[in-house]
Amino acid sequence: MPPFSFTVHARDGAARRGTIQTAHGPAETPAFMPVGTAGTVKAMTPEDVAATGAEIVLGNTYHLMLRPGDERVERLGGLHKFMNWSGPILTDSGGFQVMSLAELRKLTEEGVRFRSHIDGSYHTLTPERSMEIQRRLDADITMAFDECTPFPADHETALTSMELSMRWAQRSREAFTDREGYGLFGIVQGGVYEDLRRRSVEALTSIGFEGYAVGGLAVGEGQELMFQVLDYTVPLLPEDRPRYLMGVGKPDDIVGAVERGVDMFDCVLPTRSGRTGQIFTSRGTINLKNARHADDPRPLEEDCPCPACANYSRAYLHHLIRAGEMLGPMLATRHNVQFYQRLTAGLREAIEAGRLADHAARFREDYARGDIPAL
């Protein structure tokens, strides 16, 4: 089995074009990871996910520990076999979901005790327990257990939260089972404070991880402030390790973050939006529920190879969404995930060619144009 590694093939400014090698194969970067929270990318088969060009997907510790249970997944051969995904899998540690979904949670130095949002049962999640669950799931990339600092938070609150996450990062590293092809990522916290982000990076790099994530963003701070945090945080991260911006984001967020040196992304937007009829295109977003599409025989995008664009009209997709037919969200989701994969593939090509600035400028110009005129 090959060792876990990250190789940079090309650079353009701060941006990198690379490959992450894992126990279950490679992932080319910049990479967008479709979110398969509970062991499935909603409204898509694994074969359809792979057909979009996606090489790595995300699963979630919190959801899978509650249902169907990490021990059951392990007995059934691990998450790859369980969900029929042969490529790499990254698992979120569960910390964000505990804070955002769980009921009656109690945070201590040891970890978090909480009641399940599903059935009210009590559970405790600690760094050690999170590492155990992710090992049982057979995640290629395990995330350190952390507390996602809320926004807004004053400096003292952000400091206390960051320092707790760094102590948990040390415990996560100690509890992680080193195996060929598997890696553990540390998560930079510190809110929107440059001094705290710097201290967090120093703590994590002194521990040592196979990759580094920037957490605590995309929580309401807005794009301008998010980019400011990336501007002073990303340059501090090791050059030879992958950099992952958690929970991001909109297409223009991804382009801007790649320009700042980020390699990996995940977000529920393409799948969640697809289920409600919001479509991402190179000319911005489309709301398929709008009446303007009811008699439109044209595809969503002329140059998109996805089944929704290749085989169906806007009128038909509008009908499916308005009628509540299951096929509507399936086709819309497939298109959106393929759009995100086309987006990152284009960024990889632009970095290799040394023309990222021009590519990004053209993307922003097209994306701001809005949808094609109505018939």
C-alpha positions as a LaTeX table, in Angstrom:
\begin{tabular}{lrrr}
\hline
Residue & $x$ (\AA) & $y$ (\AA) & $z$ (\AA) \\
\hline
Met1 & 0.00 & 0.00 & 0.00 \\
Pro2 & 1.43 & 3.43 & $-0.90$ \\
Pro3 & 2.19 & 5.83 & 1.94 \\
Phe4 & 0.00 & 8.87 & 2.49 \\
Ser5 & 1.59 & 11.71 & 0.55 \\
Phe6 & 1.03 & 15.07 & $-1.10$ \\
Thr7 & 2.90 & 16.08 & $-4.23$ \\
Val8 & 2.82 & 19.57 & $-5.76$ \\
His9 & 3.11 & 19.42 & $-9.56$ \\
Ala10 & 2.71 & 23.09 & $-10.48$ \\
Arg11 & 2.32 & 26.50 & $-8.88$ \\
Asp12 & 0.83 & 29.76 & $-10.08$ \\
Gly13 & 1.24 & 32.49 & $-7.51$ \\
Ala14 & 0.07 & 31.04 & $-4.19$ \\
Ala15 & $-2.08$ & 28.41 & $-5.96$ \\
Arg16 & $-0.92$ & 24.79 & $-6.20$ \\
Arg17 & $-1.80$ & 21.88 & $-8.46$ \\
Gly18 & $-1.14$ & 18.62 & $-6.65$ \\
Thr19 & $-2.02$ & 15.02 & $-5.88$ \\
Ile20 & $-2.95$ & 13.48 & $-2.54$ \\
Gln21 & $-2.12$ & 9.77 & $-2.42$ \\
Thr22 & $-4.17$ & 7.64 & $-0.02$ \\
Ala23 & $-4.82$ & 4.01 & 0.80 \\
His24 & $-7.76$ & 4.05 & $-1.61$ \\
Gly25 & $-6.13$ & 5.92 & $-4.46$ \\
Pro26 & $-5.26$ & 9.46 & $-5.48$ \\
Ala27 & $-7.18$ & 12.71 & $-5.37$ \\
Glu28 & $-6.11$ & 15.51 & $-7.68$ \\
Thr29 & $-6.07$ & 19.01 & $-6.21$ \\
Pro30 & $-7.58$ & 21.57 & $-6.10$ \\
Ala31 & $-10.36$ & 19.15 & $-5.19$ \\
Phe32 & $-14.01$ & 19.54 & $-4.30$ \\
Met33 & $-15.37$ & 16.73 & $-2.10$ \\
Pro34 & $-19.10$ & 16.01 & $-2.43$ \\
Val35 & $-20.65$ & 15.66 & 1.01 \\
Gly36 & $-21.90$ & 12.16 & 1.85 \\
Thr37 & $-22.79$ & 12.89 & 5.46 \\
Ala38 & $-24.58$ & 9.66 & 6.32 \\
Gly39 & $-22.76$ & 7.39 & 3.89 \\
Thr40 & $-24.41$ & 8.71 & 0.74 \\
Val41 & $-24.24$ & 11.80 & $-1.44$ \\
Lys42 & $-27.93$ & 12.67 & $-1.35$ \\
Ala43 & $-29.92$ & 11.95 & $-4.54$ \\
Met44 & $-26.92$ & 10.32 & $-6.26$ \\
Thr45 & $-25.57$ & 6.80 & $-6.68$ \\
Pro46 & $-21.84$ & 6.29 & $-6.07$ \\
Glu47 & $-21.47$ & 5.52 & $-9.77$ \\
Asp48 & $-23.02$ & 8.88 & $-10.64$ \\
Val49 & $-20.75$ & 10.68 & $-8.17$ \\
Ala50 & $-17.69$ & 9.09 & $-9.77$ \\
Ala51 & $-18.99$ & 9.95 & $-13.25$ \\
Thr52 & $-18.90$ & 13.67 & $-12.38$ \\
Gly53 & $-15.13$ & 13.41 & $-11.91$ \\
Ala54 & $-15.20$ & 13.39 & $-8.11$ \\
Glu55 & $-12.40$ & 11.30 & $-6.63$ \\
Ile56 & $-12.89$ & 11.83 & $-2.89$ \\
Val57 & $-16.05$ & 12.20 & $-0.81$ \\
Leu58 & $-16.77$ & 13.26 & 2.75 \\
Gly59 & $-18.52$ & 11.28 & 5.49 \\
Asn60 & $-19.40$ & 12.36 & 9.02 \\
Thr61 & $-18.45$ & 10.87 & 12.36 \\
Tyr62 & $-21.40$ & 12.27 & 14.31 \\
His63 & $-24.10$ & 11.04 & 11.94 \\
Leu64 & $-22.55$ & 7.63 & 11.28 \\
Met65 & $-21.87$ & 6.92 & 14.96 \\
Leu66 & $-25.55$ & 7.50 & 15.70 \\
Arg67 & $-26.92$ & 5.69 & 12.67 \\
Pro68 & $-26.12$ & 2.98 & 11.63 \\
Gly69 & $-23.27$ & 2.91 & 14.20 \\
Asp70 & $-19.52$ & 2.77 & 13.63 \\
Glu71 & $-19.22$ & $-0.78$ & 14.97 \\
Arg72 & $-21.83$ & $-1.99$ & 12.47 \\
Val73 & $-20.05$ & $-0.25$ & 9.58 \\
Glu74 & $-16.78$ & $-1.86$ & 10.65 \\
Arg75 & $-18.38$ & $-5.32$ & 10.83 \\
Leu76 & $-19.74$ & $-4.82$ & 7.32 \\
Gly77 & $-16.31$ & $-4.06$ & 5.86 \\
Gly78 & $-15.83$ & $-0.34$ & 6.46 \\
Leu79 & $-17.44$ & 2.69 & 4.90 \\
His80 & $-15.96$ & 2.15 & 1.43 \\
Lys81 & $-17.60$ & $-1.25$ & 1.08 \\
Phe82 & $-20.73$ & $-0.23$ & 2.98 \\
Met83 & $-21.51$ & 2.68 & 0.62 \\
Asn84 & $-19.86$ & 1.16 & $-2.48$ \\
Trp85 & $-17.25$ & 3.91 & $-2.87$ \\
Ser86 & $-13.79$ & 2.64 & $-3.82$ \\
Gly87 & $-12.01$ & 6.01 & $-3.76$ \\
Pro88 & $-10.68$ & 8.05 & $-0.84$ \\
Ile89 & $-12.99$ & 9.16 & 1.98 \\
Leu90 & $-12.45$ & 12.02 & 4.42 \\
Thr91 & $-14.49$ & 12.03 & 7.61 \\
Asp92 & $-15.37$ & 15.14 & 9.58 \\
Ser93 & $-14.64$ & 14.60 & 13.27 \\
Gly94 & $-18.18$ & 15.32 & 14.45 \\
Gly95 & $-17.30$ & 18.40 & 16.48 \\
Phe96 & $-19.26$ & 20.85 & 14.32 \\
Gln97 & $-22.38$ & 18.66 & 14.30 \\
Val98 & $-22.28$ & 18.18 & 18.06 \\
Met99 & $-22.29$ & 21.94 & 18.49 \\
Ser100 & $-24.93$ & 22.65 & 15.84 \\
Leu101 & $-27.30$ & 19.67 & 16.02 \\
Ala102 & $-27.07$ & 17.90 & 19.36 \\
Glu103 & $-29.40$ & 18.70 & 22.24 \\
Leu104 & $-28.44$ & 19.43 & 25.84 \\
Arg105 & $-24.72$ & 19.28 & 25.11 \\
Lys106 & $-22.19$ & 19.79 & 27.89 \\
Leu107 & $-18.67$ & 20.79 & 26.94 \\
Thr108 & $-15.79$ & 19.84 & 29.26 \\
Glu109 & $-12.05$ & 19.37 & 28.97 \\
Glu110 & $-12.68$ & 15.67 & 28.39 \\
Gly111 & $-15.04$ & 16.17 & 25.43 \\
Val112 & $-18.73$ & 16.73 & 24.78 \\
Arg113 & $-21.66$ & 14.87 & 26.30 \\
Phe114 & $-24.83$ & 15.32 & 24.30 \\
Arg115 & $-28.25$ & 13.97 & 23.45 \\
Ser116 & $-28.83$ & 12.62 & 19.96 \\
His117 & $-31.01$ & 14.78 & 17.73 \\
Ile118 & $-32.47$ & 11.50 & 16.40 \\
Asp119 & $-33.74$ & 9.67 & 19.48 \\
Gly120 & $-32.58$ & 11.66 & 22.53 \\
Ser121 & $-30.06$ & 9.01 & 23.64 \\
Tyr122 & $-26.96$ & 10.20 & 25.50 \\
His123 & $-23.47$ & 9.98 & 23.99 \\
Thr124 & $-19.99$ & 11.26 & 24.74 \\
Leu125 & $-17.61$ & 12.33 & 22.01 \\
Thr126 & $-13.96$ & 12.88 & 22.92 \\
Pro127 & $-10.83$ & 13.14 & 20.77 \\
Glu128 & $-10.06$ & 9.50 & 21.51 \\
Arg129 & $-13.60$ & 8.34 & 20.70 \\
Ser130 & $-13.64$ & 10.38 & 17.47 \\
Met131 & $-10.36$ & 8.77 & 16.37 \\
Glu132 & $-11.77$ & 5.33 & 17.17 \\
Ile133 & $-14.94$ & 5.93 & 15.16 \\
Gln134 & $-13.05$ & 7.26 & 12.15 \\
Arg135 & $-10.68$ & 4.28 & 12.26 \\
Arg136 & $-13.64$ & 1.90 & 12.32 \\
Leu137 & $-15.15$ & 3.72 & 9.36 \\
Asp138 & $-11.78$ & 3.24 & 7.59 \\
Ala139 & $-11.46$ & 6.93 & 6.65 \\
Asp140 & $-8.43$ & 7.66 & 4.48 \\
Ile141 & $-8.30$ & 11.16 & 5.97 \\
Thr142 & $-9.28$ & 11.56 & 9.62 \\
Met143 & $-10.00$ & 14.99 & 11.07 \\
Ala144 & $-8.84$ & 15.97 & 14.55 \\
Phe145 & $-11.63$ & 16.53 & 17.04 \\
Asp146 & $-12.18$ & 20.24 & 17.67 \\
Glu147 & $-14.64$ & 22.85 & 18.80 \\
Cys148 & $-15.84$ & 25.02 & 15.94 \\
Thr149 & $-15.60$ & 28.54 & 17.35 \\
Pro150 & $-18.92$ & 30.37 & 16.88 \\
Phe151 & $-19.22$ & 33.61 & 14.95 \\
Pro152 & $-19.24$ & 36.27 & 16.16 \\
Ala153 & $-16.99$ & 35.62 & 19.13 \\
Asp154 & $-14.91$ & 38.09 & 21.11 \\
His155 & $-11.16$ & 37.59 & 21.43 \\
Glu156 & $-11.35$ & 35.92 & 24.85 \\
Thr157 & $-14.01$ & 33.45 & 23.73 \\
Ala158 & $-12.09$ & 32.64 & 20.54 \\
Leu159 & $-8.87$ & 32.20 & 22.54 \\
Thr160 & $-10.45$ & 29.80 & 25.04 \\
Ser161 & $-12.05$ & 27.79 & 22.25 \\
Met162 & $-8.85$ & 27.65 & 20.18 \\
Glu163 & $-6.71$ & 26.53 & 23.10 \\
Leu164 & $-9.17$ & 23.74 & 23.92 \\
Ser165 & $-9.10$ & 22.61 & 20.28 \\
Met166 & $-5.30$ & 22.55 & 20.34 \\
Arg167 & $-5.28$ & 20.35 & 23.44 \\
Trp168 & $-7.79$ & 18.10 & 21.71 \\
Ala169 & $-5.57$ & 18.10 & 18.60 \\
Gln170 & $-2.69$ & 16.72 & 20.69 \\
Arg171 & $-4.95$ & 14.00 & 22.09 \\
Ser172 & $-6.24$ & 13.23 & 18.60 \\
Arg173 & $-2.68$ & 12.78 & 17.34 \\
Glu174 & $-1.84$ & 10.46 & 20.23 \\
Ala175 & $-4.99$ & 8.39 & 19.71 \\
Phe176 & $-4.70$ & 8.14 & 15.92 \\
Thr177 & $-3.59$ & 4.74 & 14.61 \\
Asp178 & $-0.79$ & 5.26 & 12.08 \\
Arg179 & $-1.27$ & 3.12 & 8.97 \\
Glu180 & 0.20 & 3.21 & 5.47 \\
Gly181 & $-1.94$ & 5.37 & 3.21 \\
Tyr182 & $-3.92$ & 7.01 & 6.01 \\
Gly183 & $-3.55$ & 10.54 & 7.35 \\
Leu184 & $-4.71$ & 12.81 & 10.16 \\
Phe185 & $-5.42$ & 16.50 & 9.57 \\
Gly186 & $-5.21$ & 19.18 & 12.24 \\
Ile187 & $-7.72$ & 22.06 & 12.21 \\
Val188 & $-6.68$ & 25.70 & 12.60 \\
Gln189 & $-9.06$ & 27.71 & 14.79 \\
Gly190 & $-8.96$ & 31.20 & 16.27 \\
Gly191 & $-11.98$ & 32.99 & 14.86 \\
Val192 & $-11.18$ & 36.13 & 12.87 \\
Tyr193 & $-8.16$ & 37.08 & 14.99 \\
Glu194 & $-4.77$ & 36.96 & 13.29 \\
Asp195 & $-2.80$ & 36.41 & 16.50 \\
Leu196 & $-4.99$ & 33.44 & 17.46 \\
Arg197 & $-4.78$ & 31.87 & 14.01 \\
Arg198 & $-1.00$ & 32.20 & 14.15 \\
Arg199 & $-0.85$ & 30.58 & 17.60 \\
Ser200 & $-3.12$ & 27.78 & 16.40 \\
Val201 & $-0.89$ & 27.05 & 13.39 \\
Glu202 & 2.19 & 27.05 & 15.64 \\
Ala203 & 0.54 & 24.57 & 18.01 \\
Leu204 & $-0.58$ & 22.25 & 15.21 \\
Thr205 & 2.71 & 22.26 & 13.31 \\
Ser206 & 4.59 & 21.48 & 16.51 \\
Ile207 & 2.37 & 18.40 & 16.90 \\
Gly208 & 2.69 & 17.44 & 13.23 \\
Phe209 & $-0.10$ & 16.34 & 10.89 \\
Glu210 & $-0.38$ & 14.89 & 7.39 \\
Gly211 & $-2.50$ & 17.87 & 6.36 \\
Tyr212 & $-3.97$ & 21.06 & 7.77 \\
Ala213 & $-7.50$ & 22.42 & 7.63 \\
Val214 & $-8.77$ & 25.93 & 8.23 \\
Gly215 & $-11.91$ & 25.64 & 10.34 \\
Gly216 & $-14.34$ & 28.12 & 11.81 \\
Leu217 & $-15.09$ & 29.89 & 8.52 \\
Ala218 & $-18.20$ & 29.90 & 6.33 \\
Val219 & $-20.19$ & 30.43 & 9.53 \\
Gly220 & $-21.62$ & 33.83 & 8.69 \\
Glu221 & $-18.58$ & 36.07 & 8.50 \\
Gly222 & $-18.95$ & 36.82 & 4.77 \\
Gln223 & $-16.56$ & 36.36 & 1.88 \\
Glu224 & $-14.45$ & 39.49 & 2.43 \\
Leu225 & $-13.63$ & 38.59 & 6.03 \\
Met226 & $-13.09$ & 34.93 & 5.13 \\
Phe227 & $-10.53$ & 35.94 & 2.50 \\
Gln228 & $-8.82$ & 38.22 & 5.00 \\
Val229 & $-8.42$ & 35.28 & 7.41 \\
Leu230 & $-7.06$ & 33.11 & 4.60 \\
Asp231 & $-4.64$ & 35.84 & 3.55 \\
Tyr232 & $-2.83$ & 35.72 & 6.88 \\
Thr233 & $-3.43$ & 32.06 & 7.77 \\
Val234 & $-2.65$ & 30.00 & 4.66 \\
Pro235 & 0.94 & 31.33 & 4.21 \\
Leu236 & 1.73 & 30.02 & 7.71 \\
Leu237 & 0.83 & 26.43 & 6.79 \\
Pro238 & 3.50 & 23.93 & 5.69 \\
Glu239 & 4.20 & 24.01 & 1.96 \\
Asp240 & 4.48 & 20.24 & 1.67 \\
Arg241 & 1.09 & 19.36 & 3.17 \\
Pro242 & $-2.44$ & 19.67 & 1.74 \\
Arg243 & $-4.58$ & 22.59 & 2.92 \\
Tyr244 & $-8.31$ & 22.10 & 3.39 \\
Leu245 & $-10.89$ & 24.89 & 3.80 \\
Met246 & $-13.79$ & 23.27 & 5.62 \\
Gly247 & $-17.40$ & 23.86 & 4.59 \\
Val248 & $-16.65$ & 26.11 & 1.61 \\
Gly249 & $-18.46$ & 27.00 & $-0.44$ \\
Lys250 & $-19.93$ & 29.05 & $-3.25$ \\
Pro251 & $-18.11$ & 28.81 & $-6.59$ \\
Asp252 & $-16.48$ & 32.24 & $-6.25$ \\
Asp253 & $-15.40$ & 31.34 & $-2.70$ \\
Ile254 & $-13.54$ & 28.34 & $-4.09$ \\
Val255 & $-11.84$ & 30.32 & $-6.85$ \\
Gly256 & $-10.66$ & 32.97 & $-4.38$ \\
Ala257 & $-9.44$ & 30.38 & $-1.89$ \\
Val258 & $-7.50$ & 28.48 & $-4.57$ \\
Glu259 & $-5.80$ & 31.76 & $-5.50$ \\
Arg260 & $-4.74$ & 31.96 & $-1.84$ \\
Gly261 & $-3.22$ & 28.48 & $-1.76$ \\
Val262 & $-6.06$ & 26.20 & $-0.59$ \\
Asp263 & $-6.18$ & 22.67 & $-2.04$ \\
Met264 & $-9.37$ & 21.00 & $-0.76$ \\
Phe265 & $-13.01$ & 21.97 & $-0.26$ \\
Asp266 & $-16.32$ & 20.48 & 0.79 \\
Cys267 & $-19.80$ & 21.96 & 0.96 \\
Val268 & $-23.43$ & 20.84 & 0.97 \\
Leu269 & $-24.42$ & 23.65 & $-1.43$ \\
Pro270 & $-24.45$ & 21.72 & $-4.71$ \\
Thr271 & $-26.51$ & 18.86 & $-3.30$ \\
Arg272 & $-28.77$ & 20.86 & $-0.96$ \\
Ser273 & $-29.43$ & 23.46 & $-3.67$ \\
Gly274 & $-30.15$ & 20.76 & $-6.23$ \\
Arg275 & $-32.89$ & 19.32 & $-4.05$ \\
Thr276 & $-34.69$ & 22.67 & $-4.09$ \\
Gly277 & $-34.19$ & 23.41 & $-7.78$ \\
Gln278 & $-31.32$ & 25.90 & $-7.52$ \\
Ile279 & $-28.82$ & 25.28 & $-10.30$ \\
Phe280 & $-25.20$ & 26.43 & $-10.53$ \\
Thr281 & $-23.99$ & 27.44 & $-13.97$ \\
Ser282 & $-21.05$ & 29.34 & $-15.42$ \\
Arg283 & $-23.38$ & 32.37 & $-15.62$ \\
Gly284 & $-24.48$ & 32.23 & $-11.99$ \\
Thr285 & $-27.45$ & 30.47 & $-10.41$ \\
Ile286 & $-30.80$ & 29.46 & $-11.88$ \\
Asn287 & $-34.02$ & 28.90 & $-9.92$ \\
Leu288 & $-35.81$ & 26.11 & $-11.76$ \\
Lys289 & $-39.06$ & 26.88 & $-9.96$ \\
Asn290 & $-39.38$ & 30.18 & $-11.82$ \\
Ala291 & $-42.14$ & 30.28 & $-14.45$ \\
Arg292 & $-39.73$ & 31.59 & $-17.11$ \\
His293 & $-38.47$ & 28.01 & $-17.59$ \\
Ala294 & $-41.92$ & 26.41 & $-18.12$ \\
Asp295 & $-41.79$ & 26.55 & $-21.96$ \\
Asp296 & $-38.01$ & 26.67 & $-22.44$ \\
Pro297 & $-36.72$ & 23.79 & $-24.62$ \\
Arg298 & $-33.04$ & 24.69 & $-24.02$ \\
Pro299 & $-30.70$ & 22.82 & $-21.65$ \\
Leu300 & $-29.47$ & 24.28 & $-18.38$ \\
Glu301 & $-26.04$ & 24.80 & $-19.99$ \\
Glu302 & $-25.12$ & 24.19 & $-23.60$ \\
Asp303 & $-21.59$ & 22.91 & $-22.90$ \\
Cys304 & $-22.31$ & 20.72 & $-19.87$ \\
Pro305 & $-22.05$ & 16.94 & $-20.46$ \\
Cys306 & $-24.17$ & 15.92 & $-17.45$ \\
Pro307 & $-27.35$ & 13.88 & $-18.10$ \\
Ala308 & $-29.62$ & 16.76 & $-17.07$ \\
Cys309 & $-28.13$ & 19.03 & $-19.75$ \\
Ala310 & $-27.53$ & 16.36 & $-22.39$ \\
Asn311 & $-30.98$ & 14.78 & $-22.28$ \\
Tyr312 & $-33.57$ & 17.14 & $-20.80$ \\
Ser313 & $-34.96$ & 20.62 & $-21.33$ \\
Arg314 & $-35.36$ & 23.38 & $-18.79$ \\
Ala315 & $-39.11$ & 22.99 & $-19.28$ \\
Tyr316 & $-39.03$ & 19.33 & $-18.25$ \\
Leu317 & $-36.75$ & 19.95 & $-15.27$ \\
His318 & $-38.99$ & 22.86 & $-14.20$ \\
His319 & $-41.98$ & 20.51 & $-14.39$ \\
Leu320 & $-40.25$ & 17.83 & $-12.29$ \\
Ile321 & $-39.28$ & 20.30 & $-9.56$ \\
Arg322 & $-42.71$ & 21.96 & $-9.45$ \\
Ala323 & $-44.46$ & 18.58 & $-9.43$ \\
Gly324 & $-42.31$ & 17.26 & $-6.59$ \\
Glu325 & $-41.07$ & 14.36 & $-8.70$ \\
Met326 & $-37.99$ & 12.60 & $-7.32$ \\
Leu327 & $-36.19$ & 12.71 & $-10.66$ \\
Gly328 & $-36.03$ & 16.52 & $-10.52$ \\
Pro329 & $-33.75$ & 16.78 & $-7.47$ \\
Met330 & $-31.70$ & 13.82 & $-8.77$ \\
Leu331 & $-30.95$ & 15.47 & $-12.11$ \\
Ala332 & $-30.43$ & 18.92 & $-10.55$ \\
Thr333 & $-28.01$ & 17.51 & $-7.97$ \\
Arg334 & $-26.10$ & 15.59 & $-10.62$ \\
His335 & $-25.67$ & 18.78 & $-12.64$ \\
Asn336 & $-24.54$ & 20.81 & $-9.62$ \\
Val337 & $-21.95$ & 18.26 & $-8.49$ \\
Gln338 & $-20.66$ & 18.01 & $-12.05$ \\
Phe339 & $-20.46$ & 21.83 & $-12.23$ \\
Tyr340 & $-18.28$ & 21.88 & $-9.10$ \\
Gln341 & $-16.04$ & 19.18 & $-10.55$ \\
Arg342 & $-15.74$ & 21.11 & $-13.82$ \\
Leu343 & $-14.90$ & 24.19 & $-11.77$ \\
Thr344 & $-11.99$ & 22.54 & $-9.95$ \\
Ala345 & $-10.80$ & 20.75 & $-13.10$ \\
Gly346 & $-10.62$ & 24.13 & $-14.82$ \\
Leu347 & $-8.64$ & 25.55 & $-11.92$ \\
Arg348 & $-6.18$ & 22.64 & $-12.08$ \\
Glu349 & $-5.67$ & 23.18 & $-15.81$ \\
Ala350 & $-5.21$ & 26.93 & $-15.36$ \\
Ile351 & $-2.58$ & 26.46 & $-12.64$ \\
Glu352 & $-0.69$ & 23.97 & $-14.80$ \\
Ala353 & $-0.73$ & 26.43 & $-17.70$ \\
Gly354 & 0.31 & 29.38 & $-15.54$ \\
Arg355 & $-2.80$ & 31.38 & $-16.41$ \\
Leu356 & $-4.83$ & 31.24 & $-13.22$ \\
Ala357 & $-5.28$ & 35.02 & $-12.96$ \\
Asp358 & $-6.84$ & 35.23 & $-16.44$ \\
His359 & $-8.95$ & 32.13 & $-15.83$ \\
Ala360 & $-10.26$ & 33.48 & $-12.52$ \\
Ala361 & $-11.04$ & 36.89 & $-14.05$ \\
Arg362 & $-13.00$ & 35.25 & $-16.89$ \\
Phe363 & $-14.86$ & 33.05 & $-14.43$ \\
Arg364 & $-15.92$ & 36.05 & $-12.32$ \\
Glu365 & $-17.00$ & 38.01 & $-15.38$ \\
Asp366 & $-19.12$ & 35.14 & $-16.71$ \\
Tyr367 & $-20.55$ & 34.27 & $-13.31$ \\
Ala368 & $-21.74$ & 37.86 & $-12.82$ \\
Arg369 & $-23.56$ & 37.96 & $-16.18$ \\
Gly370 & $-26.64$ & 36.12 & $-14.96$ \\
Asp371 & $-28.72$ & 33.53 & $-16.78$ \\
Ile372 & $-29.25$ & 33.55 & $-20.53$ \\
Pro373 & $-32.18$ & 35.74 & $-21.64$ \\
Ala374 & $-35.61$ & 34.21 & $-21.35$ \\
Leu375 & $-37.38$ & 33.17 & $-24.56$ \\
\hline
\end{tabular}
